[in-house]
Amino acid sequence: MAKRTITPRSEDYSQWYVDVVLQAQMADYAPVKGCMVIRPNGYAIWEKMQAALDGMFKETGHQNAYFPLLIPESFLHKEAEHVEGFSPECAVVTHGGGKPLEEPLVIRPTSETIIWAMYKKWIDSHRDLPLLYNQWANVVRWEMRTRLFLRTTEFLWQEGHTAHATEEEAEEETLRMLGIYRKFAEEYMAMPVICGRKTEKEKFAGAVRTYCIEAMMQDGRALQVGTSHNLGQNFAKAFDVTFQDEQGQRQYVYATSWGASTRLIGGVIMTHSDDDGLVVPPRLAPLPVVIVPIWPKEELRPTVLEGIDKITRDWRDLKFHVDAREGYKPGFKYNEWEIRGVPIRVEVGPRDLEKEQVVFVRRDNGEKIFVPASEARAKIDEVLNAIQTNLFENARKRMEDRTVVIDNYEEMKRLNEENSGFFWAHWCGDRACENRLQEETKATIRCLPFDQRKEPGKCLLCGKPSSERVLMAKAY
RNA sequence: CGGGGCGUAGCGCAGUCUGGUAGCGCAUCUGGUUUGGGACCAGGGGGUCGUUGGUUCGAAUCCAAUCGCCCCGACCA
């Protein structure tokens, strides 16, 4: 039996990531460049994510709907910034049924245009508002450079599209959804995030304001894991969507959109996994517990399995799997389940049965815990919670350790080169400085963070006055 | 689009420089012994060497063209 090996993070972080994804069988490369197959081990995590997010969307009054994949090319051209931003990365269908189409159809890169074309039909009165729709869908963006989960030509996501009577309501919705993403990232993914607003340069094409959550990966680089846009009246004007207010006046509708994608899976991998493979936070683990029976002699197999059966009789509310495969040694099974990131491995052998105990092994820190069999079920919940907390705490510490408040550009360049990480630095607000930062350091302004005290200072690049710090980092 | 790498068995690779009719590891199949951290022994099956054309008595190997994928940059969730 050969050892499959995962490239250590210290040797090559990118290769480590690819090794984990492929060996944990989360995804595989598809025949078309930039496309991937999401395999059951990866898709099951997506389903857990969907369930959690979908629940939170519904709790806040949103409904799911589905809009078509194909969008008339002309729709994209109705909003000037939008077309400029998305045209270069659109896949376009030019033929159908063996004949050239009268109008080419783009495969949605995002659905604002087709949705607002429909909203025009559905919105007429202030009584029709707010309209709070979400859809779970696939989109296609023809990216130059792709990476499994983090950036693929086709990806899965959810996109919320809401319509409101007032600017204030739209802004409130935009921030509410950002808050949901933050909650999801922290409580489910065990991934701390920085919330903030994007710069004009980085905002969504067609938005008035874009908010985002940014997480730090283990190599110190940033990953944008969710965005929420206040679209103002831009799309309402482009698609002529108006409503009659209570005074009988016609007004343009205010819009928001917000999305999170299968990139979240890449984020969770890059945040918690280690050189032994995947580590999945318990709240997202499709399989939280695996039981590996141990029989030193073949004759003991039935006894051990019966013992496990007895111990787990009252575990009906827990998802677990007994790996009773014959012909594989326990060590092989341990390694396999470690690569797949199962949070708790339970070992049960004849010696344990004699002592009426089981052995837990934690995936996050390798700790072995001996537990009386009668207390095992309760202990599992306790340990799962501990793992969830520990993963978050580790990620939080790492982010803290690799975040520096900085006022010296040369020093920032040096640290960024050596170690990447997050930099809190002053910025004058000038696009020229923002461009220069990117050219010279490959870092970008990730956002203007919410959580900070306003303080006067000088722009890291040009020295002109600045009123607050921004978050700079190299990003995926 | 620029730079780099690679297409040979299901997977990972050697063989290419110096042409002679394809090999290794893993996986797989059969039988047996094993099973508390990636088991061992024996036997078996599996490849028009990415594609096309050329040179040659003979091409995985030399020449030309072409297609594709991966990695690094510019663009981006």
Coordinates of C-alpha atoms (C1' of nucleotides) in Angstrom, one line a residue:
Chain A
M1 CA 0.0 0.0 0.0
A2 CA 1.6 3.2 -1.1
K3 CA 1.6 6.4 0.9
R4 CA -0.2 9.1 -1.0
T5 CA 1.6 12.3 -0.2
I6 CA 0.4 15.8 0.2
T7 CA 3.0 18.5 -0.5
P8 CA 3.7 20.2 2.9
R9 CA 2.5 23.8 3.1
S10 CA 6.0 25.1 3.9
E11 CA 7.3 23.7 0.7
D12 CA 4.7 24.9 -1.8
Y13 CA 1.4 26.3 -0.5
S14 CA -0.3 26.3 -3.9
Q15 CA 0.6 22.7 -4.6
W16 CA -0.5 21.8 -1.0
Y17 CA -3.9 23.2 -1.8
V18 CA -4.3 21.3 -5.0
D19 CA -3.1 18.1 -3.3
V20 CA -5.7 18.5 -0.6
V21 CA -8.6 19.2 -2.9
L22 CA -7.7 16.2 -5.2
Q23 CA -6.8 13.7 -2.5
A24 CA -9.8 14.5 -0.3
Q25 CA -11.7 13.9 -3.5
M26 CA -13.6 17.2 -3.2
A27 CA -13.1 18.1 -6.9
D28 CA -11.4 17.1 -10.1
Y29 CA -10.3 18.8 -13.2
A30 CA -12.9 18.7 -16.0
P31 CA -12.0 18.3 -19.7
V32 CA -12.7 22.0 -20.4
K33 CA -10.0 24.4 -19.3
G34 CA -10.9 26.2 -16.0
C35 CA -13.8 23.9 -15.3
M36 CA -14.0 21.5 -12.4
V37 CA -16.2 18.6 -11.3
I38 CA -17.4 19.0 -7.7
R39 CA -17.3 15.5 -6.3
P40 CA -19.6 14.2 -3.5
N41 CA -17.1 15.0 -0.8
G42 CA -17.0 18.6 -1.9
Y43 CA -20.6 18.9 -2.9
A44 CA -21.7 17.7 0.5
I45 CA -20.0 20.6 2.1
W46 CA -21.7 22.9 -0.3
E47 CA -25.0 21.4 0.6
K48 CA -24.3 22.2 4.3
M49 CA -23.4 25.7 3.4
Q50 CA -26.5 26.1 1.3
A51 CA -28.8 24.8 4.1
A52 CA -27.3 27.3 6.6
L53 CA -27.4 30.3 4.4
D54 CA -30.7 29.5 2.9
G55 CA -32.2 29.3 6.4
M56 CA -30.8 32.7 7.3
F57 CA -32.1 34.2 4.0
K58 CA -35.6 32.9 4.7
E59 CA -35.6 34.0 8.3
T60 CA -35.0 37.5 7.0
G61 CA -37.9 37.3 4.6
H62 CA -36.3 36.3 1.3
Q63 CA -37.8 33.8 -1.2
N64 CA -36.1 31.6 -3.7
A65 CA -36.8 31.9 -7.4
Y66 CA -35.0 30.9 -10.6
F67 CA -34.1 33.0 -13.6
P68 CA -32.8 31.7 -16.9
L69 CA -29.2 30.9 -17.8
L70 CA -29.3 32.7 -21.1
I71 CA -29.5 36.5 -21.3
P72 CA -30.0 38.6 -24.5
E73 CA -26.7 40.3 -25.1
S74 CA -28.4 43.7 -25.4
F75 CA -29.6 43.5 -21.8
L76 CA -26.0 43.7 -20.6
H77 CA -25.5 46.9 -22.5
K78 CA -28.3 48.8 -20.7
E79 CA -26.1 49.7 -17.7
A80 CA -22.9 51.4 -18.8
E81 CA -20.6 50.4 -16.0
H82 CA -22.0 46.9 -15.8
V83 CA -21.3 46.1 -19.5
E84 CA -17.8 47.5 -19.2
G85 CA -17.1 45.3 -16.2
F86 CA -18.6 42.1 -17.4
S87 CA -18.4 42.0 -21.2
P88 CA -14.8 40.9 -21.4
E89 CA -15.5 37.8 -19.3
C90 CA -18.8 36.6 -20.9
A91 CA -19.3 33.4 -22.8
V92 CA -21.6 34.1 -25.7
V93 CA -23.9 31.7 -27.5
T94 CA -24.1 32.6 -31.2
H95 CA -25.7 29.5 -32.7
G96 CA -28.8 27.5 -31.8
G97 CA -30.5 24.7 -33.6
G98 CA -27.7 24.7 -36.2
K99 CA -28.4 28.3 -37.2
P100 CA -26.8 31.7 -36.2
L101 CA -29.0 33.5 -33.7
E102 CA -30.6 36.8 -34.5
E103 CA -29.3 38.1 -31.2
P104 CA -26.4 36.5 -29.4
L105 CA -27.1 35.2 -25.9
V106 CA -24.7 35.6 -23.1
I107 CA -24.4 32.9 -20.4
R108 CA -25.1 34.8 -17.2
P109 CA -22.0 36.1 -15.4
T110 CA -24.5 37.5 -12.8
S111 CA -28.2 38.0 -13.2
E112 CA -29.0 41.7 -12.5
T113 CA -30.0 42.5 -16.0
I114 CA -32.4 39.6 -16.6
I115 CA -33.9 40.0 -13.1
W116 CA -34.4 43.7 -13.5
A117 CA -36.0 43.2 -16.9
M118 CA -38.5 41.0 -15.1
Y119 CA -38.9 43.3 -12.1
K120 CA -40.2 45.9 -14.5
K121 CA -43.2 43.7 -15.1
W122 CA -43.8 42.9 -11.5
I123 CA -43.3 46.2 -9.8
D124 CA -45.9 49.0 -10.2
S125 CA -46.9 50.1 -6.7
H126 CA -45.2 50.7 -3.4
R127 CA -47.4 47.8 -2.3
D128 CA -45.2 45.5 -4.5
L129 CA -42.1 46.5 -2.4
P130 CA -39.9 45.3 -1.0
L131 CA -39.2 42.4 -3.4
L132 CA -36.8 40.1 -1.7
Y133 CA -35.7 37.3 -4.0
N134 CA -32.7 35.0 -4.0
Q135 CA -31.6 32.4 -6.5
W136 CA -29.2 29.4 -6.3
A137 CA -27.5 29.1 -9.6
N138 CA -24.5 28.6 -11.7
V139 CA -22.7 31.4 -13.5
V140 CA -19.9 31.6 -16.1
R141 CA -17.0 34.0 -16.1
W142 CA -14.3 33.6 -18.6
E143 CA -11.3 34.1 -16.3
M144 CA -7.8 34.0 -17.6
R145 CA -6.4 32.2 -14.6
T146 CA -8.4 29.7 -12.6
R147 CA -7.9 27.7 -9.4
L148 CA -10.0 24.9 -8.0
F149 CA -12.9 26.4 -6.0
L150 CA -11.3 29.8 -5.7
R151 CA -11.8 30.8 -9.3
T152 CA -13.3 28.5 -11.9
T153 CA -14.9 29.4 -15.2
E154 CA -18.2 28.1 -14.1
F155 CA -19.2 28.3 -10.4
L156 CA -22.1 27.8 -8.2
W157 CA -23.4 30.6 -6.0
Q158 CA -26.5 32.3 -4.6
E159 CA -27.4 35.8 -5.7
G160 CA -29.9 37.8 -3.9
H161 CA -31.7 40.6 -5.8
T162 CA -34.0 43.0 -3.9
A163 CA -36.0 46.0 -4.7
H164 CA -36.9 48.8 -2.3
A165 CA -38.9 52.0 -2.1
T166 CA -36.2 54.1 -0.5
E167 CA -32.4 54.6 -0.4
E168 CA -32.4 54.0 3.3
E169 CA -34.2 50.6 3.1
A170 CA -31.8 49.5 0.3
E171 CA -28.8 50.4 2.4
E172 CA -30.2 48.7 5.4
E173 CA -30.8 45.5 3.4
T174 CA -27.3 45.7 1.9
L175 CA -25.7 45.8 5.4
R176 CA -28.1 43.2 6.8
M177 CA -27.0 40.7 4.2
L178 CA -23.3 41.5 4.8
G179 CA -24.0 40.8 8.4
I180 CA -25.4 37.4 7.5
Y181 CA -22.3 36.6 5.5
R182 CA -20.2 37.6 8.5
K183 CA -22.2 35.4 10.8
F184 CA -22.0 32.5 8.5
A185 CA -18.3 32.9 8.0
E186 CA -17.6 33.1 11.7
E187 CA -20.1 30.7 13.2
Y188 CA -20.1 28.0 10.5
M189 CA -16.9 28.3 8.7
A190 CA -15.0 29.2 11.8
M191 CA -13.3 31.9 9.8
P192 CA -12.9 35.4 11.2
V193 CA -13.5 38.2 8.6
I194 CA -12.9 41.9 8.2
C195 CA -16.1 43.7 7.1
G196 CA -15.8 46.9 5.1
R197 CA -16.6 48.9 2.0
K198 CA -14.8 48.5 -1.4
T199 CA -13.0 51.4 -3.0
E200 CA -14.5 52.9 -6.2
K201 CA -11.9 51.0 -8.2
E202 CA -12.8 47.6 -6.6
K203 CA -16.6 48.0 -6.3
F204 CA -19.1 45.9 -8.4
A205 CA -19.7 47.1 -11.9
G206 CA -23.0 49.0 -11.7
A207 CA -23.1 49.4 -7.9
V208 CA -23.2 52.7 -5.9
R209 CA -21.4 51.0 -3.0
T210 CA -20.0 47.5 -2.5
Y211 CA -19.4 45.9 0.9
C212 CA -17.4 42.8 1.5
I213 CA -16.0 40.4 4.0
E214 CA -12.4 39.5 3.7
A215 CA -10.7 36.5 5.3
M216 CA -7.1 35.7 5.7
M217 CA -5.7 32.4 4.4
Q218 CA -2.9 30.5 6.1
D219 CA -0.3 32.0 3.8
G220 CA -1.4 35.5 4.8
R221 CA -3.2 36.3 1.6
A222 CA -6.7 37.8 1.6
L223 CA -9.8 36.0 0.2
Q224 CA -13.0 37.9 -0.5
V225 CA -15.7 35.5 0.6
G226 CA -18.9 37.5 0.2
T227 CA -20.1 40.7 -1.3
S228 CA -23.2 42.9 -0.8
H229 CA -24.0 45.7 -3.2
N230 CA -26.1 48.8 -2.9
L231 CA -27.1 49.3 -6.5
G232 CA -29.0 52.6 -5.9
Q233 CA -31.3 53.4 -8.8
N234 CA -28.8 52.3 -11.5
F235 CA -30.6 49.2 -12.6
A236 CA -34.0 50.6 -12.1
K237 CA -33.1 53.5 -14.5
A238 CA -31.4 51.1 -17.0
F239 CA -34.5 48.9 -17.1
D240 CA -37.1 51.7 -16.4
V241 CA -38.5 50.1 -13.2
T242 CA -40.6 52.6 -11.4
F243 CA -43.3 52.5 -8.7
Q244 CA -46.1 54.8 -7.6
D245 CA -45.5 56.0 -4.1
E246 CA -48.2 56.8 -1.5
Q247 CA -48.5 60.3 -2.8
G248 CA -49.1 59.0 -6.3
Q249 CA -45.7 60.0 -7.6
R250 CA -43.7 57.7 -9.9
Q251 CA -40.2 56.9 -8.6
Y252 CA -37.3 54.7 -9.6
V253 CA -36.8 51.6 -7.4
Y254 CA -33.8 51.1 -5.2
A255 CA -31.9 47.8 -5.6
T256 CA -29.4 45.6 -3.8
S257 CA -27.6 42.4 -4.8
W258 CA -25.4 40.1 -2.8
G259 CA -23.7 36.8 -3.4
A260 CA -21.5 34.1 -2.1
S261 CA -20.1 31.2 -4.1
T262 CA -18.4 27.8 -4.0
R263 CA -15.3 29.9 -3.4
L264 CA -16.3 29.6 0.3
I265 CA -15.2 25.9 0.1
G266 CA -11.8 27.0 -1.0
G267 CA -11.8 29.5 1.8
V268 CA -12.6 26.8 4.4
I269 CA -9.9 24.6 3.1
M270 CA -7.2 27.3 3.1
T271 CA -8.2 28.4 6.5
H272 CA -8.1 25.1 8.5
S273 CA -6.6 22.3 6.6
D274 CA -3.1 20.9 7.4
D275 CA -0.4 18.8 5.9
D276 CA -2.4 15.6 6.6
G277 CA -5.3 16.8 4.5
L278 CA -8.6 18.5 4.9
V279 CA -9.9 19.8 8.2
V280 CA -13.7 20.6 8.1
P281 CA -15.3 22.7 10.9
P282 CA -17.9 20.4 12.6
R283 CA -20.8 22.7 11.7
L284 CA -20.1 22.2 8.0
A285 CA -18.9 18.5 8.2
P286 CA -21.2 16.2 6.2
L287 CA -19.8 13.4 8.4
P288 CA -18.9 14.6 11.9
V289 CA -17.9 11.2 13.2
V290 CA -16.3 8.1 11.8
I291 CA -15.9 4.9 13.9
V292 CA -13.0 2.7 13.1
P293 CA -13.4 -0.8 14.6
I294 CA -10.3 -2.7 15.5
W295 CA -10.1 -6.5 15.5
P296 CA -6.6 -7.9 16.1
K297 CA -7.9 -11.3 15.1
E298 CA -10.5 -12.1 12.5
E299 CA -12.6 -14.0 15.0
L300 CA -13.0 -10.9 17.1
R301 CA -14.6 -8.9 14.3
P302 CA -18.2 -9.9 15.1
T303 CA -17.6 -9.1 18.8
V304 CA -16.2 -5.7 18.1
L305 CA -19.0 -4.8 15.6
E306 CA -21.6 -6.0 18.1
G307 CA -20.0 -3.9 20.8
I308 CA -20.1 -0.8 18.6
D309 CA -23.7 -1.5 17.7
K310 CA -24.6 -1.5 21.4
I311 CA -22.7 1.7 22.2
T312 CA -24.2 3.6 19.2
R313 CA -27.8 2.4 19.7
D314 CA -28.9 5.7 21.0
W315 CA -26.9 7.8 18.5
R316 CA -29.8 8.0 16.0
D317 CA -29.7 11.8 16.0
L318 CA -26.0 11.9 15.0
K319 CA -24.6 11.3 11.6
F320 CA -21.8 8.8 11.8
H321 CA -20.2 6.0 9.8
V322 CA -18.7 2.7 10.9
D323 CA -15.8 1.8 8.6
A324 CA -16.0 -2.0 8.9
R325 CA -14.2 -2.6 5.6
E326 CA -12.2 -5.9 5.7
G327 CA -8.7 -6.1 4.3
Y328 CA -7.6 -2.6 5.4
K329 CA -5.5 -2.1 8.5
P330 CA -6.7 0.5 11.0
G331 CA -3.7 2.8 10.1
F332 CA -4.8 2.9 6.5
K333 CA -8.3 3.9 7.6
Y334 CA -7.0 6.6 10.0
N335 CA -5.1 8.2 7.2
E336 CA -7.9 8.1 4.8
W337 CA -10.4 9.7 7.1
E338 CA -7.8 12.3 8.1
I339 CA -7.3 13.3 4.5
R340 CA -11.1 13.7 4.3
G341 CA -11.2 15.9 7.3
V342 CA -13.7 14.1 9.5
P343 CA -13.7 16.0 12.8
I344 CA -13.8 13.1 15.3
R345 CA -12.5 9.6 14.8
V346 CA -13.7 7.0 17.3
E347 CA -11.6 3.9 17.7
V348 CA -13.1 0.8 19.3
G349 CA -11.2 -2.4 19.8
P350 CA -11.4 -5.4 22.2
R351 CA -9.4 -3.7 24.9
D352 CA -11.7 -0.7 24.8
L353 CA -14.8 -3.0 25.0
E354 CA -13.3 -4.7 28.1
K355 CA -12.9 -1.4 29.8
E356 CA -16.2 -0.2 28.5
Q357 CA -14.6 2.8 26.9
V358 CA -14.0 4.3 23.4
V359 CA -11.2 6.4 22.1
F360 CA -11.8 9.8 20.4
V361 CA -9.2 11.4 18.2
R362 CA -9.6 15.0 17.3
R363 CA -8.8 16.0 13.7
D364 CA -7.9 19.5 14.6
N365 CA -5.1 18.8 17.1
G366 CA -4.7 15.0 17.1
E367 CA -5.6 14.8 20.8
K368 CA -6.7 11.3 22.0
I369 CA -9.5 11.3 24.5
F370 CA -10.6 8.2 26.4
V371 CA -14.3 8.2 27.2
P372 CA -16.6 5.8 29.1
A373 CA -18.8 4.2 26.5
S374 CA -21.9 5.4 28.3
E375 CA -20.9 9.0 28.1
A376 CA -19.7 8.9 24.5
R377 CA -22.7 10.4 22.9
A378 CA -22.8 13.5 25.1
K379 CA -19.0 13.8 24.8
I380 CA -19.2 13.9 21.1
D381 CA -21.3 17.1 21.1
E382 CA -18.9 18.6 23.6
V383 CA -15.8 17.8 21.5
L384 CA -17.4 18.9 18.3
N385 CA -18.1 22.3 19.9
A386 CA -14.6 22.5 21.2
I387 CA -13.2 21.8 17.7
Q388 CA -15.4 24.4 16.2
T389 CA -14.2 27.0 18.8
N390 CA -10.6 26.0 18.5
L391 CA -10.5 26.3 14.7
F392 CA -12.0 29.8 14.9
E393 CA -9.6 30.7 17.7
N394 CA -6.6 29.5 15.7
A395 CA -7.7 31.4 12.6
R396 CA -8.4 34.5 14.6
K397 CA -4.9 34.4 16.2
R398 CA -3.3 33.8 12.9
M399 CA -5.0 36.8 11.5
E400 CA -4.1 38.9 14.5
D401 CA -0.4 37.8 14.3
R402 CA -0.2 38.7 10.6
T403 CA -1.9 42.0 10.8
V404 CA 0.2 45.1 11.3
V405 CA -0.7 48.8 11.6
I406 CA 1.9 50.5 9.5
D407 CA 2.9 54.0 8.4
N408 CA 6.1 53.3 6.5
Y409 CA 5.8 52.3 2.9
E410 CA 9.2 50.7 2.6
E411 CA 8.6 48.7 5.7
M412 CA 5.2 47.6 4.4
K413 CA 6.8 46.5 1.1
R414 CA 9.4 44.5 2.9
L415 CA 6.9 42.7 5.2
N416 CA 4.5 42.2 2.3
E417 CA 7.2 40.6 0.3
E418 CA 8.5 38.4 3.1
N419 CA 5.3 37.3 4.8
S420 CA 2.2 38.9 3.1
G421 CA -0.5 39.5 5.7
F422 CA -2.9 42.4 6.4
F423 CA -1.8 46.0 6.6
W424 CA -3.8 48.8 8.2
A425 CA -2.5 51.9 6.6
H426 CA -3.6 55.4 5.7
W427 CA -4.7 56.2 2.2
C428 CA -5.6 59.6 0.8
G429 CA -8.5 58.2 -1.3
D430 CA -6.7 58.9 -4.6
R431 CA -7.0 56.3 -7.4
A432 CA -3.4 57.0 -8.5
C433 CA -2.1 55.9 -5.1
E434 CA -4.3 52.8 -5.2
N435 CA -2.9 51.8 -8.6
R436 CA 0.6 52.5 -7.6
L437 CA 0.2 50.2 -4.5
Q438 CA -0.9 47.4 -6.7
E439 CA 1.8 47.9 -9.3
E440 CA 4.6 48.1 -6.8
T441 CA 3.5 45.5 -4.2
K442 CA 0.8 43.4 -5.8
A443 CA -1.3 44.2 -2.8
T444 CA -4.6 45.9 -3.2
I445 CA -6.9 47.8 -0.9
R446 CA -9.2 45.1 0.2
C447 CA -11.7 47.4 1.9
L448 CA -12.3 50.4 4.1
P449 CA -13.0 48.5 7.3
F450 CA -16.0 49.3 9.5
D451 CA -14.3 48.5 12.9
Q452 CA -11.9 51.3 13.4
R453 CA -11.7 54.6 15.2
K454 CA -11.4 57.5 12.8
E455 CA -7.9 59.0 13.1
P456 CA -6.1 61.5 11.0
G457 CA -2.9 60.5 9.3
K458 CA -0.9 60.6 6.1
C459 CA -1.3 58.5 3.0
L460 CA 1.1 55.6 3.1
L461 CA 2.1 56.3 -0.5
C462 CA 1.9 60.1 -1.2
G463 CA 1.8 61.5 2.3
K464 CA -1.3 63.6 1.7
P465 CA -3.9 63.8 4.6
S466 CA -6.1 60.8 5.3
S467 CA -8.9 60.4 7.8
E468 CA -9.0 56.6 8.3
R469 CA -7.0 53.5 7.7
V470 CA -7.7 51.0 5.0
L471 CA -7.0 47.2 4.7
M472 CA -4.2 46.3 2.3
A473 CA -3.2 42.8 1.3
K474 CA -2.3 40.5 -1.5
A475 CA -5.4 38.7 -2.5
Y476 CA -6.5 35.5 -4.2
Chain B
rC1 C1' -1.8 37.5 -24.4
rG2 C1' 3.6 36.9 -22.2
rG3 C1' 6.9 33.3 -19.5
rG4 C1' 7.7 28.1 -17.8
rG5 C1' 6.3 22.9 -17.7
rC6 C1' 3.8 18.6 -19.4
rG7 C1' 0.9 15.0 -22.9
rU8 C1' 3.5 7.1 -22.8
rA9 C1' -1.7 1.5 -18.8
rG10 C1' -7.0 3.9 -14.3
rC11 C1' -3.2 7.3 -11.5
rG12 C1' 2.0 9.0 -11.0
rC13 C1' 6.3 8.6 -13.9
rA14 C1' 11.0 6.5 -16.6
rG15 C1' 12.5 5.7 -21.6
rU16 C1' 13.4 10.7 -26.2
rC17 C1' 19.8 13.6 -26.1
rU18 C1' 22.6 8.6 -28.9
rG19 C1' 15.9 5.5 -33.7
rG20 C1' 15.7 -1.3 -33.4
rU21 C1' 9.0 -2.5 -32.1
rA22 C1' 7.6 -0.2 -24.5
rG23 C1' 9.0 -0.4 -18.8
rC24 C1' 8.6 0.9 -13.3
rG25 C1' 5.6 2.1 -8.9
rC26 C1' 0.6 2.4 -7.2
rA27 C1' -4.3 0.9 -8.3
rU28 C1' -6.9 -3.5 -10.2
rC29 C1' -8.1 -9.1 -10.6
rU30 C1' -7.1 -14.4 -8.4
rG31 C1' -5.3 -17.3 -4.2
rG32 C1' -3.3 -17.4 0.6
rU33 C1' -1.5 -15.3 5.2
rU34 C1' -2.7 -10.6 7.8
rU35 C1' -5.4 -6.4 10.8
rG36 C1' -4.3 -1.2 18.0
rG37 C1' -0.9 4.2 12.7
rG38 C1' -0.7 3.7 5.5
rA39 C1' 0.3 -5.3 5.5
rC40 C1' 2.9 -9.3 2.9
rC41 C1' 3.8 -13.4 -0.6
rA42 C1' 2.7 -15.7 -5.3
rG43 C1' 0.3 -15.3 -10.0
rG44 C1' -2.6 -12.5 -13.9
rG45 C1' -4.9 -8.6 -17.0
rG46 C1' -4.3 -3.8 -19.0
rG47 C1' -0.9 1.0 -23.6
rU48 C1' -2.8 2.4 -32.0
rC49 C1' 3.3 6.5 -26.7
rG50 C1' -2.2 13.7 -27.6
rU51 C1' -3.2 14.4 -33.1
rU52 C1' -1.7 15.0 -38.2
rG53 C1' 2.0 14.9 -41.8
rG54 C1' 7.2 14.1 -43.1
rU55 C1' 12.4 11.7 -42.9
rU56 C1' 13.9 6.3 -42.5
rC57 C1' 14.4 -0.6 -44.0
rG58 C1' 12.4 0.8 -39.1
rA59 C1' 9.9 6.5 -35.1
rA60 C1' 7.5 7.1 -28.2
rU61 C1' 12.5 8.7 -29.8
rC62 C1' 14.5 12.9 -35.4
rC63 C1' 11.8 17.2 -38.3
rA64 C1' 7.2 20.2 -39.1
rA65 C1' 2.5 21.6 -37.9
rU66 C1' -1.5 21.3 -34.7
rC67 C1' -4.6 20.4 -30.2
rG68 C1' -5.0 20.2 -25.1
rC69 C1' -3.9 20.7 -19.9
rC70 C1' -1.1 22.5 -15.5
rC71 C1' 1.9 26.4 -13.1
rC72 C1' 3.7 31.8 -12.9
rG73 C1' 2.0 37.1 -14.4
rA74 C1' -1.8 41.0 -16.5
rC75 C1' -8.0 40.5 -15.4
rC76 C1' -11.5 38.8 -11.5
rA77 C1' -16.3 36.0 -6.7

